[in-house]
Every structure is written in structure tokens, then in C-alpha cells.
Coordinates of C-alpha atoms in Angstrom, one line a residue:
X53 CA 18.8 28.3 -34.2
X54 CA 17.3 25.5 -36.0
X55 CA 20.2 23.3 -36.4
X56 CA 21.3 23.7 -33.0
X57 CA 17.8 22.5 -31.8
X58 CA 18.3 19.7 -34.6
X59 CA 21.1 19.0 -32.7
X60 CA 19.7 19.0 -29.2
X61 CA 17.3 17.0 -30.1
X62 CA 19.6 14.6 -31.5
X63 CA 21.5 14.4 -28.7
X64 CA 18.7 14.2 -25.8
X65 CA 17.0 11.5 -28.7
X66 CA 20.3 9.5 -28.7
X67 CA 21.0 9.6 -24.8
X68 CA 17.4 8.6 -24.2
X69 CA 18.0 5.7 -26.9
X70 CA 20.9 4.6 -25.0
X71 CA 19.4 5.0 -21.7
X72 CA 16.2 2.8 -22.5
X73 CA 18.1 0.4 -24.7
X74 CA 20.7 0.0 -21.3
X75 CA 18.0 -0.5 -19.3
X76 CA 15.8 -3.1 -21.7
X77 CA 19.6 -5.2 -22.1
X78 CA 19.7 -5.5 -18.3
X79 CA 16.0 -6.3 -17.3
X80 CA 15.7 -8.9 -20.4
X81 CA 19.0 -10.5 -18.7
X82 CA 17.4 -10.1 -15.1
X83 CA 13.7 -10.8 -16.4
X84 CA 15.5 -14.2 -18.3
X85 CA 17.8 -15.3 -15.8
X86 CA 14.9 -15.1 -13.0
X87 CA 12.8 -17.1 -15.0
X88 CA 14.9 -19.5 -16.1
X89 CA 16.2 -20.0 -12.4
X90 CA 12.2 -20.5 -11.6
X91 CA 11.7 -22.8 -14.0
X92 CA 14.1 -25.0 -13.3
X93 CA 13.7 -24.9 -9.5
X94 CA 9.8 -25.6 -10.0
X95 CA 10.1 -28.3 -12.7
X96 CA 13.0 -30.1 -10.9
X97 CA 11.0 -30.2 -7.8
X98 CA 8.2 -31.6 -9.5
X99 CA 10.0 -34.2 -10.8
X100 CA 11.7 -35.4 -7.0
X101 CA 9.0 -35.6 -5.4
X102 CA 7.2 -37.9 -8.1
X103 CA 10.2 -40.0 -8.2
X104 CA 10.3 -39.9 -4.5
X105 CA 6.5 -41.0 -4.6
X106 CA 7.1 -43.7 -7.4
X107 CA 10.2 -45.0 -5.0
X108 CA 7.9 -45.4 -2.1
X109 CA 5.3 -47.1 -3.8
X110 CA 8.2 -49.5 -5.1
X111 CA 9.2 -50.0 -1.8
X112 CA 5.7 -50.8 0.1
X113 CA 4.8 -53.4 -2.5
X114 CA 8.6 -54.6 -2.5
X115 CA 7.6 -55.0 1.5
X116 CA 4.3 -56.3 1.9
X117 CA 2.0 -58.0 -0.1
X118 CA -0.7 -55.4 -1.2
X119 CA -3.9 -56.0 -3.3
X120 CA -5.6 -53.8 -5.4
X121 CA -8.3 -53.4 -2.6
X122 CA -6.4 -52.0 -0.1
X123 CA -5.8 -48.6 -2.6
X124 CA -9.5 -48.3 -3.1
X125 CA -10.7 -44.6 -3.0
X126 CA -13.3 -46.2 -1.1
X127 CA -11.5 -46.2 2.0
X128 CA -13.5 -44.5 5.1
X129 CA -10.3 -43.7 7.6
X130 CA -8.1 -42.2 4.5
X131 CA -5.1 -44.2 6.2
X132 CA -4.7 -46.6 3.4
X133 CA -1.4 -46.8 1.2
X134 CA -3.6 -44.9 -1.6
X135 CA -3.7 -41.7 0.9
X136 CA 0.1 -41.9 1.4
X137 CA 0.5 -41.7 -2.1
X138 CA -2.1 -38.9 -2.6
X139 CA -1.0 -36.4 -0.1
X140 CA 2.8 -35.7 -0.4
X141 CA 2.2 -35.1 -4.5
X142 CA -1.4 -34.4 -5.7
X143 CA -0.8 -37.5 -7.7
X144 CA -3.7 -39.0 -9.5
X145 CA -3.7 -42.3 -8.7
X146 CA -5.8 -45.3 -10.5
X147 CA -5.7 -49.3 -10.0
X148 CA -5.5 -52.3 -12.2
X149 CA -6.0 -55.7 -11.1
X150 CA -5.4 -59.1 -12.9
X151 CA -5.4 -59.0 -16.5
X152 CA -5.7 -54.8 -17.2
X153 CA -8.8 -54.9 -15.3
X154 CA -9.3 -51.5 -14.3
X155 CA -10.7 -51.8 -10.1
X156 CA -10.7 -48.0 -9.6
X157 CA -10.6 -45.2 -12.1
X158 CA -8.4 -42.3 -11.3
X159 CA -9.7 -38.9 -11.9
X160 CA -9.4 -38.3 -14.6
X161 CA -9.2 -41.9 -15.9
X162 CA -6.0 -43.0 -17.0
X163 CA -4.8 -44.8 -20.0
X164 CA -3.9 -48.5 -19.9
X165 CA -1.9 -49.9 -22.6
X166 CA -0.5 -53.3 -23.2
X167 CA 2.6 -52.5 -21.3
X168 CA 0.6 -51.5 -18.4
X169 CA -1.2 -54.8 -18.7
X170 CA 2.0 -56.6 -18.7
X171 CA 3.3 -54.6 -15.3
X172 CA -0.1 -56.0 -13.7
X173 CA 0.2 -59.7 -14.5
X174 CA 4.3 -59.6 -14.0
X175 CA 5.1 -61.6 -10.9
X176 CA 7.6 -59.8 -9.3
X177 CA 6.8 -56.7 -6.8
X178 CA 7.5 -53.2 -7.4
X179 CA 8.2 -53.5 -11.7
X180 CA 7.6 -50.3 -13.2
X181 CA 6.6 -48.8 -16.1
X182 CA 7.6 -45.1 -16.8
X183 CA 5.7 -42.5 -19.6
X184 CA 7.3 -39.1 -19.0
X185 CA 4.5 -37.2 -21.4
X186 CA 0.5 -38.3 -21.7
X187 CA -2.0 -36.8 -23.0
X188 CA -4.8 -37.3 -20.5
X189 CA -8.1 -35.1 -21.6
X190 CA -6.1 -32.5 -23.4
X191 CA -3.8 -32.4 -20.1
X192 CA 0.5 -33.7 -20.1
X193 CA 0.8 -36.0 -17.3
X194 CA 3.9 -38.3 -16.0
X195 CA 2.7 -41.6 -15.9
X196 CA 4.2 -44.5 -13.8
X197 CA 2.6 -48.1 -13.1
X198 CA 3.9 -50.4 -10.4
X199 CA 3.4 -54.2 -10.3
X200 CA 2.2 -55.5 -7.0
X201 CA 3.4 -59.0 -8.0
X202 CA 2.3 -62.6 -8.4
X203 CA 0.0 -61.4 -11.1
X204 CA -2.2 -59.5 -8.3
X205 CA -2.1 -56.1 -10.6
X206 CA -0.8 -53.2 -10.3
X207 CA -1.2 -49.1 -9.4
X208 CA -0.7 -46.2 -11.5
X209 CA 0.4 -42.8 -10.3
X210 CA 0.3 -39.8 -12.2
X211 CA 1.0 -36.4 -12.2
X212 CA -0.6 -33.3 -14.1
X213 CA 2.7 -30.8 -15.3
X214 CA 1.0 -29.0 -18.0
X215 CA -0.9 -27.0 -15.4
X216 CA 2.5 -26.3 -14.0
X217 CA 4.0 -25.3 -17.8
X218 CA 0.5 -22.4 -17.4
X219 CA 1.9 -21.3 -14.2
X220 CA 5.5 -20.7 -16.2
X221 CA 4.0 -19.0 -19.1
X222 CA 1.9 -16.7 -16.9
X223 CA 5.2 -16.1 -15.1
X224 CA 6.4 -15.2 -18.4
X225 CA 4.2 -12.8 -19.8
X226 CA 4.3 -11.3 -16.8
X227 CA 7.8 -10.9 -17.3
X228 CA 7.6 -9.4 -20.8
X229 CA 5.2 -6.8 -19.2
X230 CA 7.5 -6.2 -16.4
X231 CA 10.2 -5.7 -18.7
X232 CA 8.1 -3.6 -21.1
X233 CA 7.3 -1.5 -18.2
X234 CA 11.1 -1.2 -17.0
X235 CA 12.0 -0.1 -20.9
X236 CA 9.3 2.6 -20.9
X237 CA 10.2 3.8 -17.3
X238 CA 13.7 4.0 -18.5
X239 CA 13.1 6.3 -21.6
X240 CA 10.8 8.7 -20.2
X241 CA 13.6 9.1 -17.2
X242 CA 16.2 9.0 -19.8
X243 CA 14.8 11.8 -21.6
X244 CA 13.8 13.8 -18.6
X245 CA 17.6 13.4 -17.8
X246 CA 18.6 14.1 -21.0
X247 CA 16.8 17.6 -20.8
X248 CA 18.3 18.4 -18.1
X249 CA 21.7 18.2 -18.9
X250 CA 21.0 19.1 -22.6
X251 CA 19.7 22.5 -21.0
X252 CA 22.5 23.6 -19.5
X253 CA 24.5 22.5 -22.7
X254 CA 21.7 24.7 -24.8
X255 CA 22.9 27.5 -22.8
X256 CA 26.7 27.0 -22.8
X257 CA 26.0 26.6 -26.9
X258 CA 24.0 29.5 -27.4
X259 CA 26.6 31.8 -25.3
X260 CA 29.3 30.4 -27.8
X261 CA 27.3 31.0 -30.7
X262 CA 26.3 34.6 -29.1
X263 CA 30.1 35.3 -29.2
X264 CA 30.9 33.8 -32.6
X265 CA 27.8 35.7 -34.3
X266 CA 28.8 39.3 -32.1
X267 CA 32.3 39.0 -31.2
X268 CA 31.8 39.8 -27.8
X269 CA 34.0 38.2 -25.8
X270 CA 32.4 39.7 -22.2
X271 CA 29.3 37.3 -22.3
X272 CA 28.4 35.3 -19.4
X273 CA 28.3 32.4 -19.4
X274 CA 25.6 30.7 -16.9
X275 CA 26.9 28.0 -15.0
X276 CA 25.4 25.9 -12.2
X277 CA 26.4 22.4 -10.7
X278 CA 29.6 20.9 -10.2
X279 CA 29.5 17.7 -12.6
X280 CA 31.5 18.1 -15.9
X281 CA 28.8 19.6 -17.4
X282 CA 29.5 22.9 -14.9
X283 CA 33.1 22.0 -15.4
X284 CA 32.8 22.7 -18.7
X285 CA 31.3 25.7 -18.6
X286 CA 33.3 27.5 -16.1
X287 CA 36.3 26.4 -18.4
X288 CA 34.6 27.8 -21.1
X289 CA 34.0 31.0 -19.1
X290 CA 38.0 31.0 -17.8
X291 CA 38.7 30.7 -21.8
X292 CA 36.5 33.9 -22.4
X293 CA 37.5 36.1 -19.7
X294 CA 41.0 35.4 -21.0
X295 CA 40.6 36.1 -24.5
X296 CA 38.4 39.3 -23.8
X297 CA 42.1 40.3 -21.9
X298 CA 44.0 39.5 -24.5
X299 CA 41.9 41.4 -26.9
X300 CA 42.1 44.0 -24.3
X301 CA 45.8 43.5 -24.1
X302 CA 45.8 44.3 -27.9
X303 CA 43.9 46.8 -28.4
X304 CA 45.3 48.8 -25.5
X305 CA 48.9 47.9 -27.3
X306 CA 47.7 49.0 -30.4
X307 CA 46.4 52.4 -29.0
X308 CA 49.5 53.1 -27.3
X309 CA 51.6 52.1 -30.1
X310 CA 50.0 54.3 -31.9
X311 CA 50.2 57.0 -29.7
X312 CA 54.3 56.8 -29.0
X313 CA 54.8 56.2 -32.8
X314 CA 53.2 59.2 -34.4
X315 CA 55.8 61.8 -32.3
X316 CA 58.9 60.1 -34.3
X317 CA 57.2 60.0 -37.3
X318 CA 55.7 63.4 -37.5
X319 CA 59.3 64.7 -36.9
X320 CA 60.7 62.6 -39.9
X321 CA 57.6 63.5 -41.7
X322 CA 58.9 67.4 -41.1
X323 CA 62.2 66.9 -41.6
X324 CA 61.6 64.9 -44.9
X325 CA 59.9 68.2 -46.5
X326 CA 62.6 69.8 -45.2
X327 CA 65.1 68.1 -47.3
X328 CA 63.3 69.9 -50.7
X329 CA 64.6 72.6 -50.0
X330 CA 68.2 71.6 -48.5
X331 CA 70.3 72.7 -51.1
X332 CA 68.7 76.2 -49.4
X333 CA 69.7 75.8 -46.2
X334 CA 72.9 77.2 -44.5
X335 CA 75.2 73.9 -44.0
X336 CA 74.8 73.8 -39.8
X337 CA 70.9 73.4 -40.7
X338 CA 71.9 70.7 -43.4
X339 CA 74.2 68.8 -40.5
X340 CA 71.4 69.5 -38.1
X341 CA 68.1 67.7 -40.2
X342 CA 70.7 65.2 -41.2
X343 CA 71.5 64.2 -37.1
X344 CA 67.7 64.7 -36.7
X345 CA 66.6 62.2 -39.3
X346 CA 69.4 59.0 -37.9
X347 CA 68.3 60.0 -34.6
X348 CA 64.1 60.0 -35.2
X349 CA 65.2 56.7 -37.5
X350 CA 67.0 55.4 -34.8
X351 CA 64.1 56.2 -32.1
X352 CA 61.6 54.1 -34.3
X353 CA 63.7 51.3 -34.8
X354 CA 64.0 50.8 -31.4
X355 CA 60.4 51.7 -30.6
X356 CA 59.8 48.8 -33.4
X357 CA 61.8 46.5 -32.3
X358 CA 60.3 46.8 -28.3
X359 CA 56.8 46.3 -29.7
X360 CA 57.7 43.5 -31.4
X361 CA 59.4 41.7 -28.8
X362 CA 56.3 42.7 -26.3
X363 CA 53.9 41.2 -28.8
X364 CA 56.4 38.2 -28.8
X365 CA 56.6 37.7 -25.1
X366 CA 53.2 37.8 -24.7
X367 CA 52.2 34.6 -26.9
X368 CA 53.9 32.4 -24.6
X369 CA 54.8 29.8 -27.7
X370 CA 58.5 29.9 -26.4
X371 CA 58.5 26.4 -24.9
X372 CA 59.9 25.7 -21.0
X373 CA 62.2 24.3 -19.8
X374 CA 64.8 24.1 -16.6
X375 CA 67.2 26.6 -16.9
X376 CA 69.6 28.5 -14.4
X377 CA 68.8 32.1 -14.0
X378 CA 72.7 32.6 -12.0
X379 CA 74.0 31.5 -15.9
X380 CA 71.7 33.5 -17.8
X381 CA 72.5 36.4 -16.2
X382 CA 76.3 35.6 -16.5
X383 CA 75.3 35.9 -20.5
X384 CA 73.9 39.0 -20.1
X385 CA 76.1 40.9 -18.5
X386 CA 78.9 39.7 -20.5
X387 CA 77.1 41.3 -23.4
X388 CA 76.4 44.5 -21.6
X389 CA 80.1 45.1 -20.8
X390 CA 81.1 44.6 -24.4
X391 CA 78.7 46.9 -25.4
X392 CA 78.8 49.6 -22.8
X393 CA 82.1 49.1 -21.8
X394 CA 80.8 49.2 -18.0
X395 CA 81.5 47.1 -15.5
X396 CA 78.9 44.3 -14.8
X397 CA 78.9 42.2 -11.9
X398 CA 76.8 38.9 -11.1
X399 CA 76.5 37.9 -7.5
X400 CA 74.4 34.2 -7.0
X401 CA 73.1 33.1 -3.9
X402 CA 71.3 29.9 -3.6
X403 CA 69.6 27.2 -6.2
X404 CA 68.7 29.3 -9.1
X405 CA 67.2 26.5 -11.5
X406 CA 63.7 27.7 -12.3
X407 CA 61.4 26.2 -15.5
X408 CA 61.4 29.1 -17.6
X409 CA 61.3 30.3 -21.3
X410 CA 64.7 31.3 -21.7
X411 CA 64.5 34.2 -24.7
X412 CA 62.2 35.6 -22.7
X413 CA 64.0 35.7 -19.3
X414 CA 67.2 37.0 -21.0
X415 CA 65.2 39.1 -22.5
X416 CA 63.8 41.2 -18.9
X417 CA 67.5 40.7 -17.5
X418 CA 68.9 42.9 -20.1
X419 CA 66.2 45.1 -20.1
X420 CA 66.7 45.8 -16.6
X421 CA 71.1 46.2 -16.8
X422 CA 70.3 48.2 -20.1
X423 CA 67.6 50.3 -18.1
X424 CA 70.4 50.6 -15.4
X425 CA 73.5 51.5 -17.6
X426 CA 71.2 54.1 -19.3
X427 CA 70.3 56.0 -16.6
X428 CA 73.4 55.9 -14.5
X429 CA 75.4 58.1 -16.4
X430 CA 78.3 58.6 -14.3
X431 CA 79.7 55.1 -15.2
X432 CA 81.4 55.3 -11.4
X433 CA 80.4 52.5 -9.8
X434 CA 79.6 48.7 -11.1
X435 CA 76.2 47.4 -12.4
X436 CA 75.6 44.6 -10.3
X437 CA 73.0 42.0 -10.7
X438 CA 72.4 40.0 -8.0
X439 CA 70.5 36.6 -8.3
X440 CA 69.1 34.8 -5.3
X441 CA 67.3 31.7 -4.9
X442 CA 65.9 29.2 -1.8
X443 CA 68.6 27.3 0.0
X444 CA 70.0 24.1 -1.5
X445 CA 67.3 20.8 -0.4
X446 CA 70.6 19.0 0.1
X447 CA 71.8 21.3 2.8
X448 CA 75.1 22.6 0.3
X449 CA 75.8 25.9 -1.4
X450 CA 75.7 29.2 0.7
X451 CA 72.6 30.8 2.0
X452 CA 71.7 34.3 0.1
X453 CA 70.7 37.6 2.2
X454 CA 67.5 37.3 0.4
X455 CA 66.9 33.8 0.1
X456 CA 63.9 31.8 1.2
X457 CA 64.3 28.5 2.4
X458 CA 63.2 25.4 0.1
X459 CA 60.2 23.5 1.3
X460 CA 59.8 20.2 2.1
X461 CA 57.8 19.8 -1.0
X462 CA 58.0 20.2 -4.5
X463 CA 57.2 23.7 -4.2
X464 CA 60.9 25.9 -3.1
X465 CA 60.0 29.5 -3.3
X466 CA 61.0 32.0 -5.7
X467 CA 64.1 33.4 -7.6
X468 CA 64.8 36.7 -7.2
X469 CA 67.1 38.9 -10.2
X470 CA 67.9 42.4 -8.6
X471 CA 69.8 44.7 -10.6
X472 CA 71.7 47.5 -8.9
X473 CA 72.9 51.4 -10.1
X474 CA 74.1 53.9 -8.3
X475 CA 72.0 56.8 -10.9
X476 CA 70.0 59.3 -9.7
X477 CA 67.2 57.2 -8.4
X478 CA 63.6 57.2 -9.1
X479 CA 61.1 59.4 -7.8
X480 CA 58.0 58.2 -5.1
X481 CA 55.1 59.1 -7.5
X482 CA 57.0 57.3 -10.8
X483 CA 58.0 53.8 -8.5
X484 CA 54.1 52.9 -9.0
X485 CA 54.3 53.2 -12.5
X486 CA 57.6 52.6 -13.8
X487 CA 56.4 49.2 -15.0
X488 CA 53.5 51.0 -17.3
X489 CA 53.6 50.4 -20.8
X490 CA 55.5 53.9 -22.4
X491 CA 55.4 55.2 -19.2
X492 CA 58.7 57.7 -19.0
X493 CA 59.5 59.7 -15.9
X494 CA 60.2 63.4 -16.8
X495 CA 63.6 63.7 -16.2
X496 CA 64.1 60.3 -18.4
X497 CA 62.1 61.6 -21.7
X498 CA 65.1 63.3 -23.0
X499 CA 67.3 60.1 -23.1
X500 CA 66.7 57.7 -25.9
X501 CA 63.9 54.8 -25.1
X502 CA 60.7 53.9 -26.0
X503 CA 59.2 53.2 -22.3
X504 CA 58.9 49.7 -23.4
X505 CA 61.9 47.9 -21.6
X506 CA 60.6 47.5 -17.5
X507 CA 57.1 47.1 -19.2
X508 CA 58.6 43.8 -21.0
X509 CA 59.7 43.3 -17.2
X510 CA 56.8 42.8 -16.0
X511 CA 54.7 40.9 -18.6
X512 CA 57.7 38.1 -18.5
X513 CA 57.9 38.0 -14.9
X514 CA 54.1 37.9 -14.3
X515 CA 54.2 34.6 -16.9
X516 CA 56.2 33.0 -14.9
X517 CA 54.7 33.3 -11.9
X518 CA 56.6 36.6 -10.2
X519 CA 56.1 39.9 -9.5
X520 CA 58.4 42.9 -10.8
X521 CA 59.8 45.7 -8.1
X522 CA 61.8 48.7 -7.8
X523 CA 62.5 50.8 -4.8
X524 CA 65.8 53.4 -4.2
X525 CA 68.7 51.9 -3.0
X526 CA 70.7 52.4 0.4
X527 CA 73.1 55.6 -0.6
X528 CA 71.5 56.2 -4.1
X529 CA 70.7 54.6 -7.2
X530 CA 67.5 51.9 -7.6
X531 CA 67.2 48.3 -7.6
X532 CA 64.7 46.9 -10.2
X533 CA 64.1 43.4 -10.6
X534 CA 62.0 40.8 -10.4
X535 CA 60.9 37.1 -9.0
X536 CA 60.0 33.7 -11.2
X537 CA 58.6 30.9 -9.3
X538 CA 61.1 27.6 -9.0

């Protein structure tokens, strides 16, 4: 019990791994991609609109003759150039006239260098001086100065992008936390969903553990759902059931085995202590214990031999293939006419190619002529087997008395193999049971047999699909037989 909770727990602590380590791959991809795709969109836009900015400043001092008066902060309508700068940007804008002389400080101030001092006293319009990182008060700022030519000065813009770079890395810690968040989401669902399937696995273990420690093949086995997990389980419950029958199958084989195997071997058990004494006994005994023994022998063998090919047929490892029943019953009944001398006739209607383990269909074909030759005694009248199958899909060959017609599909209806005597028949109440296992109608116990034959019938006919049957024939006799699916 404790390794198979070691082992849930395994298993629900892997699929909740997996699960949280799924969903942390795909949110760090999503969290990274989105943030990315932000950055670049803010710090790109940033960067147009100062360059748009920088390019208009260019271009008013490129078109009229500005001073550094007319950008004064001082200005009471706000309708100066220094305004138009201001507003589209949140620039920070400060001015130098003649010589580096700062006129108005920007806020903060603004650094002037020697190249900015140059810009100011350059003569032509619009020159311009570009610093793409400053350090302003602890603050990164992009820094551009514009001559406004003939030596009249010149205006520098700015604009702050480290407060922009805290806006990012807010953005992405929030991110990290979002993502944390996602991850520990994702394995507590995980292993909620992990107990839940590993529950109904617990169960479908512990009934296969229940039946490995007991034997019991009966257990139920709980299933619910219809994922794979439930297909599983009803698999596992079809696999059950049909081992508990085949244990069934066996035992109840076993029992009557037993049963129909001590008669012949009490009686050679009897006549063997018989034979102690057998230089005793008048010579007609002798001939008689003698004829009792080969025939007792004789009775087991065959008895033997039927078990053994009933065990056989019923482990299905003959593989199938396509055969043609019409043939296989051609074989047979040529072997029953050498060995009984009777006549045996085949009569073939229709397609009669079934898939088919061929042993074990020859096998219930001459069980059922040797069941007929047996009990029709007279020896009158032919054995005929008669084998009928659907109609021909390609509309040629004859159409049997008994034949169903094939199907548009792959499906063409079964084969039926009838075998036809004219012996004494078989009585109502034994037609129900003349397919049981050592089942012998009265008036049949005194011929040799071991009741095994028809019961071989049935189990081959039923593995293929069919059903057996027997009913009297029209002016005496029976017809036994049986269908296989084609």
C-alpha cells in the first residue's frame, strides 16, 4: 500500500511539475514577448516625436529669423515658438545666446559644453548638435541644440527617458509577479487535476492488486467518465469478466472431465484385478475381460483425445485466415467415406469464403458427419453436408435455398454447414441440450462417445461468430450444423 501511494504521489507530483512548468514556459514567452513589444512601441515613439520636434525647430529657424528672446519662458500669451516646442513633447527646453551665454535656464538647467557654444555662434540656421544620453541631476535626457544663425545663439531641447526606462521596469516587475502568479495558479490546478484523475487510477490499481493478492477474478471494478481514463477501466473490467469465464470454463471442464473419466477407469481398474486371477477363469470370461479392457482403453482414448482438442479450441492461438468452408468440407467428407465406407455428399450454394481458423472448422465439420454416421446406423441413405453462403456481390454463382443475400457493405451474412442423416432422430427434450458438454441422450449412451463432439460444435462456431443448431429433418433423421460469420 505504501509503494503504490509512493507511486501516486509520484505520478500526481510529476503531472503537477509538468503542468506548472507548461504553464511558467508559456506565460514567460507571453509575459516577454508583451513586454518587449511595449518597449519598443513606447521607446520608438519617444524617439519620433523628439525628432519630429528637433525637425520643426530646424525648420522655423531655417524660415525666419528668430532671437533668443522670442523663446523666453517669459512670454505672457504662451503663443511663442518656445510653446510649440513645449506642448507636443514635454520637452525641456533652455536658450543660449551669443557666445554660450545662457538667456533662459531650462528646468532643470541644462549643460552647455563647448560644442554647444560652437552651435550658438555658427552662422548658419538650424545646425544641430545631437547627445543621445545626459546625465541631467541624476536623470538620462536626449539633448539636441539648434543654431539660430548669424551668431544670434541657439535653443536646446531636451527630453527626460529615464523616467520612461522606470515606467518599463515597473512594467516588468509587474510582469515577473504576473508570471509568478500564473506558475502558482498552474500547480495548485495541476495538482487538483492530477488528484482527480490519479483517483480514479488509485482505484483501478487497487482492484488489480485486490485480484493479484486474492485471485478473485469477480471484483468490480469502479468506473465513471468516458475519457481514457474510464476507457481504461471498463477494458480492464471486459479483461476480468473474461478471465473469471475462462477460469469458469476450466474449472467446469475439469469437473466434468473428471466426472466422465472415472466410469472408464473404474472398469479397467476392476478388470485389471481381475486379470490376477485369469489363469482361474473359464476361457469365455478370459475373452470377455480381454474385449472389456481394448474397449474401456479405447473409450478413454477417445475421451482423451476430445478433451484435448476442446482445451485446444478454446485458446484461440490457431491464427485466421480466408478460407472456403465449400472445400473444407470436400476434405472431410472424403475422409469420412474412407473411413466409414458411407456415402458422403457436399452440396455448396453461394460464396462460402469466411476468415476462419481452419483446424478448428475441420475440426466441428467432422464432428458433426462423424456424429451423423454414428448414429445412423442403417447406412441407407447418403450423409449429406450441405454448405450455404450469401449470394455472390458480383451477381454470378447460383443462389442457395438458404442463402442470405450479401450486403452492400463489408458485412455479407453468414455461412451456414448443415449436415444431414436419415437416423432415428433426436428427441424434443434432448435438442436443447445436445450441444452440452458430455451431455448423451439415453438411447445414445450405449454407443461409443464421450459427449464431447457437438460440444466442440458449438465452442468453434460461437468463436467465430455463429451459432450451432439441430432440429429433425422432413421424413426422419436430424440436421445439425452450424453458422460462422463471412
Amino acid at each position: 500500500m505504501r509503494r503504490r501511494l509512493r507511486q501516486v504521489s509520484s505520478l500526481r507530483a510529476t503531472f503537477t511539475v509538468s503542468f506548472a512548468a507548461v504553464a511558467a514556459a508559456v506565460t514567460v514567452l507571453v509575459g516577454f514577448l508583451s513586454y518587449d513589444a511595449a518597449a519598443r512601441l513606447v521607446r520608438v515613439d519617444q524617439q519620433t516625436v523628439f525628432a519630429e520636434v528637433v525637425q520643426d525647430l530646424r525648420d522655423q529657424v531655417r524660415e525666419h529669423p528668430l532671437h533668443p528672446s522670442d523663446f523666453a519662458s517669459s512670454d505672457p500669451d504662451h503663443d511663442g515658438p518656445l510653446n510649440n516646442i513645449i506642448r507636443p513633447s514635454r520637452t525641456d527646453v533652455q536658450v543660449i545666446g551669443p557666445r554660450g551665454v545662457i538667456v533662459d535656464h531650462g528646468v532643470p538647467p541644462l549643460p552647455v559644453d563647448s560644442h554647444d557654444r560652437a552651435v550658438a555662434d555658427d552662422g548658419t540656421a538650424g545646425k544641430l548638435e545631437e547627445k543621445k544620453d545626459v546625465d541631467v541631476v541624476g536623470d538620462h535626457y536626449r539633448l539636441a541644440t539648434v543654431s539660430l544663425g548669424s551668431g544670434r545663439g541657439a535653443v536646446q531641447v531636451a527630453q527626460q527617458f529615464s523616467d520612461t526606462e522606470d515606467l518599463l521596469r515597473q512594467l516588468q516587475q509587474r510582469t515577473l509577479v504576473l508570471v509568478g502568479a500564473v506558475v502558482i495558479a498552474a500547480g495548485l490546478f495541476g495538482w487538483w487535476l492530477a488528484r482527480r484523475i490519479t483517483r480514479r487510477l488509485v482505484r483501478l490499481a487497487g482492484a488489480a492488486e485486490d485480484v493479484a493478492r486474492t485471485g478473485r477474478l469477480g471484483i468490480q471494478v469502479p468506473v465513471t467518465g468516458y475519457d481514457e481514463v474510464a476507457r481504461l477501466g471498463r477494458s480492464f473490467d471486459r479483461m476480468l469478466g473474461r478471465l473469471a469465464q475462462s477460469e469458469e470454463d476450466q474449472r467446469r471442464l475439469v469437473q466434468d472431465a473428471g466426472h466422465e473419466l472415472r466410469t472408464p477407469l473404474t472398469s479397467l481398474r476392476t478388470n485389471i484385478s481381475m486379470l490376477r486371477r485369469i489363469d482361474e477363469l473359464p476361457p469365455d470370461a478370459r475373452e470377455e475381460i480381454v474385449a472389456d479392457l481394448a474397449l474401456e482403453s479405447r473409450e478413454l482414448t477417445d475421451l482423451v483425445n476430445e478433451l484435448v482438442a476442446l482445451a485446444a479450441g478454446q485458446s484461440d492461438t490457431e491464427p485466421v485466415r480466408r478460407l472456403d468452408l465449400a472445400e473444407l468440407a470436400e476434405d472431410v467428407a472424403i475422409v469420412a467415406r474412407r473411413r466409414t465406407g458411407r456415402d458422403v455428399t457436399v452440396r455448396t450454394t453461394g460464396d462460402t469464403t469466411v476468415d476462419g481458423r481452419p483446424t478448428a472448422l475441420q475440426r466441428a465439420v467432422s464432428n458433426l458427419v462423424e456424429n451423423a454416421t454414428k448414429f445412423d446406423r442403417g447406412g441407407t441413405a447418403p450423409i449429406e453436408v450441405v454448405v450455404t453462403g450469401p449470394a455472390p456481390q458480383s451477381g454470378s454463382g447460383h443462389s442457395g435455398d438458404s442463402g442470405v443475400a450479401a450486403s452492400s457493405g463489408g458485412h455479407r451474412g453468414p455461412v451456414r454447414v448443415e449436415v444431414l442423416d436419415r437416423g432415428p432422430g433426436i428427441g424434443d427434450d434432448d435438442l436443447v441440450r445436445v450441444f452440452d458438454r458430455f451431455y448423451r441422450a439415453a438411447d445414445a449412451r450405449s454407443l461409443p462417445g464421450s459427449g464431447l463432439g457437438l460440444s466442440i460444435v458449438r465452442e468453434v462456431s460461437t468463436a467465430h461468430g455463429g451459432t450451432p443448431f439441430a432440429y429433425p429433418r422432413k421424413g426422419g433423421g436430424t440436421v445439425t450444423g452450424f453458422t460462422v460469420e463471412s
